[in-house]
Every structure is written in C-alpha cells, then in structure tokens.
Amino acid sequence: MAVRVQPRQLALDLPHAESLSREDFLEGTANTAALKLIESWPDWPNRIMLLVGPEGSGKSHLATIWAELAGARSTSAQALTPANVPGELATGALVVEDLIPGSFDERALFHLMNLAREDEASVLITARLAPSAFPPELRDLRSRLRAVPVVNLLAPDDALFRALIVKFCADRQMSIDANLVGYLAKRIDRSFAAAPRTVELLETEALRLGRPVTRALAAEVLRDS
C-alpha cells in the first residue's frame, strides 16, 4: 500500500530589507538620550562620543542616521590602522563601529582620537560595553577613552518592545496581528536581541511547514526553542 507523504515547503534564507532611515527609527524611553545626542550634532559636549548598548539596540541605526546628517564616513574598529586614520577622517566626521575588547589596534584608535582633536573632527564610536569594562593596555588610550562621554541605550520598555516585534515582521513582509504581538511580548526575553531572533524563527518555521504565522505556530516555536 502506497503511503502518501505530505509535501513540505523548503525554508529559504532570503534576504530582507531593513530600513535604517530616521523615519523608521523606533523611539522610546530606552533610546531617548541616544537619539537626542544624534540630533543635537554638531552641538555635542565633546567632539568624540561613545554610544553603548546591547546587541540589536539600534546603535548601527543611530550611527547611520548621524552619518547621513554629518556627512560621515563609517568603518569598524577592527579595520582601523595607524596608516589609514587620516583618510578615514577626511570628511571631518567618522563612525567607528563595534569597539570590541581585544579586537582593535589600540595605537590606531589613540592616533584617531588625537587627530580628531587636532582637526576638530567629530567621531561617533559604538560599543556593547563601556571602556571602563575593558581598560585598554595602552595607558594613554585608557586616559583618552575615560574622558569620552558615554550615552547608553537601555533595555526596551513594553511599548518599544512590541513595536520592535512589529517592525521586524514588517521588514520580512510577515503579516502579524496585535494578539500575536502581545502573546510574543509576554513570552520571550524583553531584549533587543530576542525580538529579531524570534521573528526569524517564526518565518523559518512558517516557510518550512507551509503554514501562516499564527499564535499556534508561535507556541510551537517557543516550546521547541
């Protein structure tokens, strides 16, 4: 007797567009201070500012907004070398992303900070941790970083967290209703990293099983994750 096998839809890792424009930045109490900093340029309290927050908290989005506003170039902290610092500061404004402990050239960052001061350039540095949590080995750099004002991105409140879930679904063109948003918001970690991770899991399972994104599917995904 032949057994009929139900066909399953393959989950394809398709690219999705995430808008990093000012209009698509979700505001909340968690990021009020950071957004105020970005929009107050060039009237910063210091030419070099440090934006600190956890994964997914919007640091890159804010940096993109500021780069457009200030005509800034962007680079990663890992890509900085003493030789390329002058070129990176050529426009008078620079975003330095992902200052990760032990993964950047301390001499290059020290050179950058000195040159920015001499050239009256603006620099926005992003990191997950404040420099006080990972003091550099280079003593002069340690002193320089200690003098840089830090603006923190805080954990999202309930309203912002729900809005993030909706945004990540919209980025992936997933239809989701308010009841499902509330269901997810109460059952996953209230963190910037958890929201996109959960939405991605939902999309993957919906595609794999050929099912719509519903509360029942969400319950299965959360139970198995």
PDB file of C-alpha atoms in Angstrom:
ATOM      1  CA  MET A   1       0.000   0.000   0.000  1.00  0.00           C
ATOM      2  CA  ALA A   2       1.472   3.318  -1.032  1.00  0.00           C
ATOM      3  CA  VAL A   3       1.974   5.898   1.671  1.00  0.00           C
ATOM      4  CA  ARG A   4       1.190   9.473   0.710  1.00  0.00           C
ATOM      5  CA  VAL A   5       3.752  11.919   2.053  1.00  0.00           C
ATOM      6  CA  GLN A   6       2.629  15.485   2.729  1.00  0.00           C
ATOM      7  CA  PRO A   7       4.951  17.825   0.787  1.00  0.00           C
ATOM      8  CA  ARG A   8       6.840  20.356   2.905  1.00  0.00           C
ATOM      9  CA  GLN A   9       7.894  23.789   1.794  1.00  0.00           C
ATOM     10  CA  LEU A  10      11.610  24.437   1.925  1.00  0.00           C
ATOM     11  CA  ALA A  11      12.760  27.278   4.165  1.00  0.00           C
ATOM     12  CA  LEU A  12      14.830  29.599   2.029  1.00  0.00           C
ATOM     13  CA  ASP A  13      17.279  32.051   3.589  1.00  0.00           C
ATOM     14  CA  LEU A  14      16.080  35.021   1.571  1.00  0.00           C
ATOM     15  CA  PRO A  15      17.493  38.494   2.178  1.00  0.00           C
ATOM     16  CA  HIS A  16      15.170  41.002   3.791  1.00  0.00           C
ATOM     17  CA  ALA A  17      15.388  44.753   3.669  1.00  0.00           C
ATOM     18  CA  GLU A  18      15.833  46.626   6.928  1.00  0.00           C
ATOM     19  CA  SER A  19      15.403  50.358   6.626  1.00  0.00           C
ATOM     20  CA  LEU A  20      17.902  52.455   8.564  1.00  0.00           C
ATOM     21  CA  SER A  21      16.317  55.820   7.834  1.00  0.00           C
ATOM     22  CA  ARG A  22      15.353  58.334  10.518  1.00  0.00           C
ATOM     23  CA  GLU A  23      11.666  57.773   9.741  1.00  0.00           C
ATOM     24  CA  ASP A  24      11.976  54.068  10.570  1.00  0.00           C
ATOM     25  CA  PHE A  25      13.792  54.516  13.864  1.00  0.00           C
ATOM     26  CA  LEU A  26      11.541  53.442  16.745  1.00  0.00           C
ATOM     27  CA  GLU A  27      11.698  55.902  19.624  1.00  0.00           C
ATOM     28  CA  GLY A  28      11.194  55.002  23.273  1.00  0.00           C
ATOM     29  CA  THR A  29      12.483  55.701  26.754  1.00  0.00           C
ATOM     30  CA  ALA A  30      15.325  53.243  26.094  1.00  0.00           C
ATOM     31  CA  ASN A  31      16.868  55.358  23.354  1.00  0.00           C
ATOM     32  CA  THR A  32      15.704  58.917  24.071  1.00  0.00           C
ATOM     33  CA  ALA A  33      19.133  60.108  25.233  1.00  0.00           C
ATOM     34  CA  ALA A  34      20.918  58.454  22.306  1.00  0.00           C
ATOM     35  CA  LEU A  35      18.565  59.922  19.715  1.00  0.00           C
ATOM     36  CA  LYS A  36      18.875  63.343  21.322  1.00  0.00           C
ATOM     37  CA  LEU A  37      22.661  63.066  21.019  1.00  0.00           C
ATOM     38  CA  ILE A  38      22.477  62.209  17.320  1.00  0.00           C
ATOM     39  CA  GLU A  39      20.082  65.029  16.501  1.00  0.00           C
ATOM     40  CA  SER A  40      21.955  67.608  18.582  1.00  0.00           C
ATOM     41  CA  TRP A  41      25.100  67.390  16.435  1.00  0.00           C
ATOM     42  CA  PRO A  42      27.211  69.489  15.942  1.00  0.00           C
ATOM     43  CA  ASP A  43      26.429  70.866  19.411  1.00  0.00           C
ATOM     44  CA  TRP A  44      27.966  67.888  21.185  1.00  0.00           C
ATOM     45  CA  PRO A  45      29.556  68.195  24.640  1.00  0.00           C
ATOM     46  CA  ASN A  46      32.674  66.577  23.162  1.00  0.00           C
ATOM     47  CA  ARG A  47      33.925  66.017  19.608  1.00  0.00           C
ATOM     48  CA  ILE A  48      34.191  62.295  20.320  1.00  0.00           C
ATOM     49  CA  MET A  49      31.131  60.493  21.698  1.00  0.00           C
ATOM     50  CA  LEU A  50      30.582  56.869  22.647  1.00  0.00           C
ATOM     51  CA  LEU A  51      27.266  55.101  22.085  1.00  0.00           C
ATOM     52  CA  VAL A  52      26.933  51.981  24.245  1.00  0.00           C
ATOM     53  CA  GLY A  53      24.193  49.368  24.134  1.00  0.00           C
ATOM     54  CA  PRO A  54      23.473  45.645  23.804  1.00  0.00           C
ATOM     55  CA  GLU A  55      23.164  43.714  20.556  1.00  0.00           C
ATOM     56  CA  GLY A  56      20.278  44.940  18.429  1.00  0.00           C
ATOM     57  CA  SER A  57      19.666  48.069  20.481  1.00  0.00           C
ATOM     58  CA  GLY A  58      19.868  50.393  17.482  1.00  0.00           C
ATOM     59  CA  LYS A  59      23.478  51.578  17.632  1.00  0.00           C
ATOM     60  CA  SER A  60      24.083  50.983  13.928  1.00  0.00           C
ATOM     61  CA  HIS A  61      20.746  52.553  13.003  1.00  0.00           C
ATOM     62  CA  LEU A  62      21.583  55.681  15.005  1.00  0.00           C
ATOM     63  CA  ALA A  63      25.103  55.732  13.560  1.00  0.00           C
ATOM     64  CA  THR A  64      23.652  55.567  10.040  1.00  0.00           C
ATOM     65  CA  ILE A  65      21.308  58.468  10.791  1.00  0.00           C
ATOM     66  CA  TRP A  66      24.199  60.512  12.145  1.00  0.00           C
ATOM     67  CA  ALA A  67      26.488  59.614   9.232  1.00  0.00           C
ATOM     68  CA  GLU A  68      23.938  60.996   6.798  1.00  0.00           C
ATOM     69  CA  LEU A  69      23.432  64.103   8.915  1.00  0.00           C
ATOM     70  CA  ALA A  70      27.143  64.802   9.389  1.00  0.00           C
ATOM     71  CA  GLY A  71      28.468  63.527   6.061  1.00  0.00           C
ATOM     72  CA  ALA A  72      30.492  60.978   7.994  1.00  0.00           C
ATOM     73  CA  ARG A  73      32.415  58.014   6.716  1.00  0.00           C
ATOM     74  CA  SER A  74      31.968  54.664   8.503  1.00  0.00           C
ATOM     75  CA  THR A  75      34.452  51.978   9.459  1.00  0.00           C
ATOM     76  CA  SER A  76      34.776  49.197  12.007  1.00  0.00           C
ATOM     77  CA  ALA A  77      37.136  49.480  14.956  1.00  0.00           C
ATOM     78  CA  GLN A  78      38.844  46.301  13.722  1.00  0.00           C
ATOM     79  CA  ALA A  79      39.634  47.903  10.363  1.00  0.00           C
ATOM     80  CA  LEU A  80      41.462  50.906  11.839  1.00  0.00           C
ATOM     81  CA  THR A  81      45.227  51.081  11.352  1.00  0.00           C
ATOM     82  CA  PRO A  82      47.611  53.944  12.135  1.00  0.00           C
ATOM     83  CA  ALA A  83      48.175  54.375   8.408  1.00  0.00           C
ATOM     84  CA  ASN A  84      44.529  54.671   7.349  1.00  0.00           C
ATOM     85  CA  VAL A  85      43.390  57.016  10.142  1.00  0.00           C
ATOM     86  CA  PRO A  86      43.974  60.291   8.179  1.00  0.00           C
ATOM     87  CA  GLY A  87      41.962  59.003   5.220  1.00  0.00           C
ATOM     88  CA  GLU A  88      39.091  57.859   7.438  1.00  0.00           C
ATOM     89  CA  LEU A  89      38.876  61.369   8.919  1.00  0.00           C
ATOM     90  CA  ALA A  90      38.979  63.053   5.513  1.00  0.00           C
ATOM     91  CA  THR A  91      35.375  64.317   5.673  1.00  0.00           C
ATOM     92  CA  GLY A  92      35.755  65.658   9.219  1.00  0.00           C
ATOM     93  CA  ALA A  93      33.290  63.117  10.639  1.00  0.00           C
ATOM     94  CA  LEU A  94      33.639  59.385  11.244  1.00  0.00           C
ATOM     95  CA  VAL A  95      31.606  56.495  12.649  1.00  0.00           C
ATOM     96  CA  VAL A  96      33.692  53.769  14.321  1.00  0.00           C
ATOM     97  CA  GLU A  97      31.538  50.682  14.844  1.00  0.00           C
ATOM     98  CA  ASP A  98      31.928  47.764  17.242  1.00  0.00           C
ATOM     99  CA  LEU A  99      34.656  48.641  19.696  1.00  0.00           C
ATOM    100  CA  ILE A 100      35.164  45.095  20.965  1.00  0.00           C
ATOM    101  CA  PRO A 101      37.723  44.291  23.686  1.00  0.00           C
ATOM    102  CA  GLY A 102      40.973  42.902  22.317  1.00  0.00           C
ATOM    103  CA  SER A 103      39.921  43.128  18.660  1.00  0.00           C
ATOM    104  CA  PHE A 104      41.228  46.556  17.641  1.00  0.00           C
ATOM    105  CA  ASP A 105      44.595  48.265  17.222  1.00  0.00           C
ATOM    106  CA  GLU A 106      44.973  50.450  20.298  1.00  0.00           C
ATOM    107  CA  ARG A 107      47.641  52.604  18.641  1.00  0.00           C
ATOM    108  CA  ALA A 108      45.306  53.295  15.722  1.00  0.00           C
ATOM    109  CA  LEU A 109      42.443  54.360  17.977  1.00  0.00           C
ATOM    110  CA  PHE A 110      44.761  56.571  20.025  1.00  0.00           C
ATOM    111  CA  HIS A 111      46.046  58.184  16.813  1.00  0.00           C
ATOM    112  CA  LEU A 112      42.470  58.693  15.626  1.00  0.00           C
ATOM    113  CA  MET A 113      41.407  60.415  18.833  1.00  0.00           C
ATOM    114  CA  ASN A 114      44.416  62.731  18.775  1.00  0.00           C
ATOM    115  CA  LEU A 115      43.976  63.614  15.112  1.00  0.00           C
ATOM    116  CA  ALA A 116      40.244  64.218  15.550  1.00  0.00           C
ATOM    117  CA  ARG A 117      41.033  66.709  18.293  1.00  0.00           C
ATOM    118  CA  GLU A 118      43.681  68.459  16.175  1.00  0.00           C
ATOM    119  CA  ASP A 119      41.456  68.601  13.068  1.00  0.00           C
ATOM    120  CA  GLU A 120      38.297  69.438  15.049  1.00  0.00           C
ATOM    121  CA  ALA A 121      36.620  66.388  13.554  1.00  0.00           C
ATOM    122  CA  SER A 122      33.601  64.580  15.020  1.00  0.00           C
ATOM    123  CA  VAL A 123      33.750  60.877  15.854  1.00  0.00           C
ATOM    124  CA  LEU A 124      30.930  58.573  16.967  1.00  0.00           C
ATOM    125  CA  ILE A 125      32.087  55.255  18.433  1.00  0.00           C
ATOM    126  CA  THR A 126      29.691  52.365  19.086  1.00  0.00           C
ATOM    127  CA  ALA A 127      30.278  49.516  21.522  1.00  0.00           C
ATOM    128  CA  ARG A 128      28.395  46.947  23.562  1.00  0.00           C
ATOM    129  CA  LEU A 129      30.433  47.714  26.667  1.00  0.00           C
ATOM    130  CA  ALA A 130      31.745  50.954  28.116  1.00  0.00           C
ATOM    131  CA  PRO A 131      35.561  51.268  28.079  1.00  0.00           C
ATOM    132  CA  SER A 132      35.577  51.073  31.877  1.00  0.00           C
ATOM    133  CA  ALA A 133      34.613  47.404  31.459  1.00  0.00           C
ATOM    134  CA  PHE A 134      37.692  46.644  29.340  1.00  0.00           C
ATOM    135  CA  PRO A 135      40.527  49.092  30.083  1.00  0.00           C
ATOM    136  CA  PRO A 136      42.977  49.171  27.129  1.00  0.00           C
ATOM    137  CA  GLU A 137      46.571  48.138  27.742  1.00  0.00           C
ATOM    138  CA  LEU A 138      47.828  51.410  26.260  1.00  0.00           C
ATOM    139  CA  ARG A 139      47.760  53.787  29.216  1.00  0.00           C
ATOM    140  CA  ASP A 140      47.414  56.953  27.130  1.00  0.00           C
ATOM    141  CA  LEU A 141      44.434  55.462  25.270  1.00  0.00           C
ATOM    142  CA  ARG A 142      42.869  54.450  28.571  1.00  0.00           C
ATOM    143  CA  SER A 143      43.073  58.059  29.693  1.00  0.00           C
ATOM    144  CA  ARG A 144      41.618  59.341  26.410  1.00  0.00           C
ATOM    145  CA  LEU A 145      38.675  56.946  26.500  1.00  0.00           C
ATOM    146  CA  ARG A 146      37.941  57.770  30.119  1.00  0.00           C
ATOM    147  CA  ALA A 147      37.335  61.369  29.061  1.00  0.00           C
ATOM    148  CA  VAL A 148      34.847  60.455  26.298  1.00  0.00           C
ATOM    149  CA  PRO A 149      31.191  60.983  27.279  1.00  0.00           C
ATOM    150  CA  VAL A 150      29.132  57.776  27.149  1.00  0.00           C
ATOM    151  CA  VAL A 151      25.471  57.652  26.126  1.00  0.00           C
ATOM    152  CA  ASN A 152      23.738  54.373  26.983  1.00  0.00           C
ATOM    153  CA  LEU A 153      20.922  52.593  25.198  1.00  0.00           C
ATOM    154  CA  LEU A 154      18.727  50.960  27.833  1.00  0.00           C
ATOM    155  CA  ALA A 155      16.539  47.847  27.779  1.00  0.00           C
ATOM    156  CA  PRO A 156      13.277  48.374  25.838  1.00  0.00           C
ATOM    157  CA  ASP A 157      10.041  49.099  27.698  1.00  0.00           C
ATOM    158  CA  ASP A 158       6.882  47.183  26.794  1.00  0.00           C
ATOM    159  CA  ALA A 159       5.659  49.640  24.168  1.00  0.00           C
ATOM    160  CA  LEU A 160       9.004  49.772  22.365  1.00  0.00           C
ATOM    161  CA  PHE A 161       9.407  46.001  22.571  1.00  0.00           C
ATOM    162  CA  ARG A 162       6.037  45.411  20.920  1.00  0.00           C
ATOM    163  CA  ALA A 163       6.866  47.987  18.249  1.00  0.00           C
ATOM    164  CA  LEU A 164      10.155  46.184  17.562  1.00  0.00           C
ATOM    165  CA  ILE A 165       8.351  42.887  17.005  1.00  0.00           C
ATOM    166  CA  VAL A 166       6.007  44.579  14.538  1.00  0.00           C
ATOM    167  CA  LYS A 167       8.916  46.277  12.736  1.00  0.00           C
ATOM    168  CA  PHE A 168      10.938  43.078  12.344  1.00  0.00           C
ATOM    169  CA  CYS A 169       7.868  41.304  10.980  1.00  0.00           C
ATOM    170  CA  ALA A 170       7.254  44.173   8.549  1.00  0.00           C
ATOM    171  CA  ASP A 171      10.904  44.040   7.430  1.00  0.00           C
ATOM    172  CA  ARG A 172      10.306  40.396   6.488  1.00  0.00           C
ATOM    173  CA  GLN A 173       6.873  41.135   4.987  1.00  0.00           C
ATOM    174  CA  MET A 174       5.202  38.918   7.590  1.00  0.00           C
ATOM    175  CA  SER A 175       1.582  39.565   8.488  1.00  0.00           C
ATOM    176  CA  ILE A 176       1.004  39.577  12.255  1.00  0.00           C
ATOM    177  CA  ASP A 177      -1.930  40.764  14.370  1.00  0.00           C
ATOM    178  CA  ALA A 178      -1.992  42.606  17.700  1.00  0.00           C
ATOM    179  CA  ASN A 179      -2.954  39.479  19.674  1.00  0.00           C
ATOM    180  CA  LEU A 180       0.081  37.604  18.427  1.00  0.00           C
ATOM    181  CA  VAL A 181       2.335  40.586  19.150  1.00  0.00           C
ATOM    182  CA  GLY A 182       1.053  40.640  22.731  1.00  0.00           C
ATOM    183  CA  TYR A 183       1.490  36.874  23.042  1.00  0.00           C
ATOM    184  CA  LEU A 184       5.120  37.047  21.931  1.00  0.00           C
ATOM    185  CA  ALA A 185       5.915  40.122  24.039  1.00  0.00           C
ATOM    186  CA  LYS A 186       4.853  38.302  27.209  1.00  0.00           C
ATOM    187  CA  ARG A 187       6.745  35.090  26.496  1.00  0.00           C
ATOM    188  CA  ILE A 188      10.179  35.974  25.144  1.00  0.00           C
ATOM    189  CA  ASP A 189      13.060  37.792  26.800  1.00  0.00           C
ATOM    190  CA  ARG A 190      12.500  41.528  26.680  1.00  0.00           C
ATOM    191  CA  SER A 191      15.720  42.275  24.885  1.00  0.00           C
ATOM    192  CA  PHE A 192      16.723  43.823  21.593  1.00  0.00           C
ATOM    193  CA  ALA A 193      18.319  40.545  20.509  1.00  0.00           C
ATOM    194  CA  ALA A 194      15.346  38.297  21.346  1.00  0.00           C
ATOM    195  CA  ALA A 195      12.799  40.100  19.159  1.00  0.00           C
ATOM    196  CA  PRO A 196      14.501  39.648  15.743  1.00  0.00           C
ATOM    197  CA  ARG A 197      15.672  36.138  16.665  1.00  0.00           C
ATOM    198  CA  THR A 198      12.094  35.052  17.461  1.00  0.00           C
ATOM    199  CA  VAL A 199      10.688  36.654  14.315  1.00  0.00           C
ATOM    200  CA  GLU A 200      13.315  34.862  12.219  1.00  0.00           C
ATOM    201  CA  LEU A 201      12.419  31.520  13.839  1.00  0.00           C
ATOM    202  CA  LEU A 202       8.729  32.122  13.137  1.00  0.00           C
ATOM    203  CA  GLU A 203       9.406  32.943   9.499  1.00  0.00           C
ATOM    204  CA  THR A 204      11.644  29.894   9.050  1.00  0.00           C
ATOM    205  CA  GLU A 205       9.080  27.509  10.523  1.00  0.00           C
ATOM    206  CA  ALA A 206       6.178  29.079   8.620  1.00  0.00           C
ATOM    207  CA  LEU A 207       8.052  28.607   5.347  1.00  0.00           C
ATOM    208  CA  ARG A 208       9.233  25.097   6.223  1.00  0.00           C
ATOM    209  CA  LEU A 209       5.767  23.897   7.189  1.00  0.00           C
ATOM    210  CA  GLY A 210       3.834  25.954   4.653  1.00  0.00           C
ATOM    211  CA  ARG A 211       1.724  27.465   7.436  1.00  0.00           C
ATOM    212  CA  PRO A 212       0.667  31.017   8.253  1.00  0.00           C
ATOM    213  CA  VAL A 213       2.228  32.804  11.201  1.00  0.00           C
ATOM    214  CA  THR A 214      -0.318  32.233  13.967  1.00  0.00           C
ATOM    215  CA  ARG A 215      -0.407  32.009  17.736  1.00  0.00           C
ATOM    216  CA  ALA A 216      -0.447  28.218  17.459  1.00  0.00           C
ATOM    217  CA  LEU A 217       2.731  28.240  15.370  1.00  0.00           C
ATOM    218  CA  ALA A 218       4.324  30.704  17.782  1.00  0.00           C
ATOM    219  CA  ALA A 219       3.516  28.407  20.705  1.00  0.00           C
ATOM    220  CA  GLU A 220       5.226  25.502  18.925  1.00  0.00           C
ATOM    221  CA  VAL A 221       8.300  27.581  18.060  1.00  0.00           C
ATOM    222  CA  LEU A 222       8.680  28.915  21.600  1.00  0.00           C
ATOM    223  CA  ARG A 223       8.176  25.457  23.098  1.00  0.00           C
ATOM    224  CA  ASP A 224      10.906  23.938  20.916  1.00  0.00           C
ATOM    225  CA  SER A 225      13.394  26.819  21.067  1.00  0.00           C
TER     226      SER A 225
END
